[in-house]
mmCIF file of C-alpha atoms in Angstrom:
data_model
loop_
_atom_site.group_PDB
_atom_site.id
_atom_site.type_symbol
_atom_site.label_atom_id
_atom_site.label_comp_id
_atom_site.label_asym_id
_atom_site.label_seq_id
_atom_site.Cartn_x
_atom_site.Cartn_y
_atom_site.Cartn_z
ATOM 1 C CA UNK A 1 118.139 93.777 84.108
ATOM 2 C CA UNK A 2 118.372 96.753 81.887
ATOM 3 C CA UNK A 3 116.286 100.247 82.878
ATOM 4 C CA UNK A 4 116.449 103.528 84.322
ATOM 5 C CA UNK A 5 115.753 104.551 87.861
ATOM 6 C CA UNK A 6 114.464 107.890 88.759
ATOM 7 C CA UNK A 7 113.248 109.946 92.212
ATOM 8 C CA UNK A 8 116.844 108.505 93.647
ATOM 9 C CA UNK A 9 119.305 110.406 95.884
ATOM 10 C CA UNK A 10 121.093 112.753 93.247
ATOM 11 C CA UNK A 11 124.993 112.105 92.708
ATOM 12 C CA UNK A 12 125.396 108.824 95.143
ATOM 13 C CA UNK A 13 126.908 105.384 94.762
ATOM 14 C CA UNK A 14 124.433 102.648 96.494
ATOM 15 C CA UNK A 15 123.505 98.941 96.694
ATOM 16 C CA UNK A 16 120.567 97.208 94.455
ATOM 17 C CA UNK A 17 119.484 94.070 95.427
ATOM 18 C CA UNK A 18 116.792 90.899 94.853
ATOM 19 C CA UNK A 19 115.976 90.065 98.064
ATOM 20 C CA UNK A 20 114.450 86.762 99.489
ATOM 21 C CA UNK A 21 110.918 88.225 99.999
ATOM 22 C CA UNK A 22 107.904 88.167 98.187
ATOM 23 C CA UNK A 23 106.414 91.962 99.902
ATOM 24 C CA UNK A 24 107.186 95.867 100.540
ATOM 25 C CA UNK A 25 104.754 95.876 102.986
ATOM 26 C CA UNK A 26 106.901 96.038 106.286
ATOM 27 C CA UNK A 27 110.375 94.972 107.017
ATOM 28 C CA UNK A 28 109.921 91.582 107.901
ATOM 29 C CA UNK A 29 108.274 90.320 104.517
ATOM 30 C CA UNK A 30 111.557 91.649 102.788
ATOM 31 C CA UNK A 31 114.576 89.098 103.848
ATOM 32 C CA UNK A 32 117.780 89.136 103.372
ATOM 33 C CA UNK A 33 119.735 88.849 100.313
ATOM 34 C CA UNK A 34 118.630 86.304 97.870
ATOM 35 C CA UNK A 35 120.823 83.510 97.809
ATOM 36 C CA UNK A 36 121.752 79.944 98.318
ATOM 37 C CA UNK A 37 123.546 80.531 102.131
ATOM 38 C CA UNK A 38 124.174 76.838 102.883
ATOM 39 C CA UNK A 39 127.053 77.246 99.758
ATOM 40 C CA UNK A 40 126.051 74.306 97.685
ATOM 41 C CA UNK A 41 124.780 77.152 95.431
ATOM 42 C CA UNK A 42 126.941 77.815 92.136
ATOM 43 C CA UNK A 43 128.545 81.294 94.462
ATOM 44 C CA UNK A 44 129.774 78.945 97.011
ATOM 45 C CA UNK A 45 129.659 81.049 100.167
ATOM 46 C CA UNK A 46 129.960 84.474 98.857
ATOM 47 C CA UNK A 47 126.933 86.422 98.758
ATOM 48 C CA UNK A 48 126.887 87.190 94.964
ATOM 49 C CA UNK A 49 125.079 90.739 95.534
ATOM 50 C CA UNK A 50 128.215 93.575 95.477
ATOM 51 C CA UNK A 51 125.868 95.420 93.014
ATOM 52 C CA UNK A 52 125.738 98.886 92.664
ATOM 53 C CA UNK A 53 124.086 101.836 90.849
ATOM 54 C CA UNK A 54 125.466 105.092 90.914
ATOM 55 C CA UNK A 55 122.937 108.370 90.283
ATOM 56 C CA UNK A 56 123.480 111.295 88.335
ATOM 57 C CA UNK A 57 122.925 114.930 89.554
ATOM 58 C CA UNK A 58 119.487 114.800 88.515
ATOM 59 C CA UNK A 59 118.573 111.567 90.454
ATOM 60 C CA UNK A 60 118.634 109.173 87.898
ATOM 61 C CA UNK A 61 120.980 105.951 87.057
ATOM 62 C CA UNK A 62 121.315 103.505 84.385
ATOM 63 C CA UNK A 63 121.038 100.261 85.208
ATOM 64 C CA UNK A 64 122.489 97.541 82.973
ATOM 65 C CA UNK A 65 123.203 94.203 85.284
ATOM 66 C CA UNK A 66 123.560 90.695 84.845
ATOM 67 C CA UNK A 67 123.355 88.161 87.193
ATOM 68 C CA UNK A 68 124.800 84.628 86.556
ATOM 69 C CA UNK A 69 122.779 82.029 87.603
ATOM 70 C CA UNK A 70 119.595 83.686 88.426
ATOM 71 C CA UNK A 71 116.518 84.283 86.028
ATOM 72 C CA UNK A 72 112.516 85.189 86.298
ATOM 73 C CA UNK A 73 111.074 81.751 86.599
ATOM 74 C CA UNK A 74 113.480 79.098 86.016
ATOM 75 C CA UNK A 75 117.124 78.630 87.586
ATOM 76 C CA UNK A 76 116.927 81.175 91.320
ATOM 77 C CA UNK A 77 113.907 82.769 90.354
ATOM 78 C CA UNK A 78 113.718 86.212 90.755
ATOM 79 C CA UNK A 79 109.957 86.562 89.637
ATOM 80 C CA UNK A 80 107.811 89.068 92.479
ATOM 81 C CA UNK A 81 110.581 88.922 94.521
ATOM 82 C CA UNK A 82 111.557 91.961 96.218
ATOM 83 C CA UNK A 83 114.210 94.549 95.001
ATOM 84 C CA UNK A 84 115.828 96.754 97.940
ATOM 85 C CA UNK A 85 117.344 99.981 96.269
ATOM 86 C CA UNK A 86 119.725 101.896 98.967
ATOM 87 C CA UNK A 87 120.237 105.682 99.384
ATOM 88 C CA UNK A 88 122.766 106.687 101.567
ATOM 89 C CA UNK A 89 120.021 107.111 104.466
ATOM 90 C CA UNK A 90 117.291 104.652 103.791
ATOM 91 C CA UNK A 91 116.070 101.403 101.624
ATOM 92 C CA UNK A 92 113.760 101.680 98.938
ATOM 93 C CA UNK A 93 111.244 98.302 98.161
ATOM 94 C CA UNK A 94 110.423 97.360 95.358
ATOM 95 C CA UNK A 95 109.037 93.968 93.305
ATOM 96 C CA UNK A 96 110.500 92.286 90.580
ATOM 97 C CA UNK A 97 107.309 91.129 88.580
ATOM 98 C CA UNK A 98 107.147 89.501 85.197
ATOM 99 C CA UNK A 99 106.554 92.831 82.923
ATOM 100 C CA UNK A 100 108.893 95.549 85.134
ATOM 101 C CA UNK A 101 109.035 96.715 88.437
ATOM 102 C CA UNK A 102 106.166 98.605 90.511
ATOM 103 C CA UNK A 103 107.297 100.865 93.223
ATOM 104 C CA UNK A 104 105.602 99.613 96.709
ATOM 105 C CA UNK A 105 106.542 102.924 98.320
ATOM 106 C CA UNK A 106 108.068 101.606 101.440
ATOM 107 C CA UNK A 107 111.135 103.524 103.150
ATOM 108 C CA UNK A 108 112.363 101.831 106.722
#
């Protein structure tokens, strides 16, 4: 996933993340990190997202991250999934759809 990410926290290091749920629209429909837990997965038993972003002054970051194992619609899809961006006070949701990423404007 290649792009840049504005409206962020200006000059932090945070967490970006596909997440096991399909919605922004409250907490619950979010899940946890998206993953095969029962380690029969190709990460074993190590949650595989340790990914970061880090912002510039400004509030922007580059993103630039590759995942092994995971794509849109074949192998883990990742397709409408949601996308949790951190700050250092609050999560951000997002979807991961098929052309980009649409803001769903949650904070919790």
């Amino acid at each position: 996933m290649r792009g840049v990410m504005g409206g962020l926290e200006p000059s932090v290091s945070a967490g970006i993340h596909i997440h096991s749920g399909y919605t922004c629209d409250d907490s619950d429909g979010v899940g946890g990190h998206y993953w095969d837990e029962s380690g029969n997965g190709p990460w074993g038993s190590t949650d595989p997202w340790t990914t970061n972003y880090v912002s510039d002054s400004n509030g922007y970051a580059h993103v630039d991250m590759s995942m092994d194992d995971f794509s849109l619609d074949m192998s883990y899809p990742t397709a409408y999934r949601t996308m949790v961006v951190h700050s250092s006070d609050a999560k951000i949701g997002w979807y991961v759809g098929r052309v980009g990423m649409r803001c769903a404007g949650l904070r919790w």
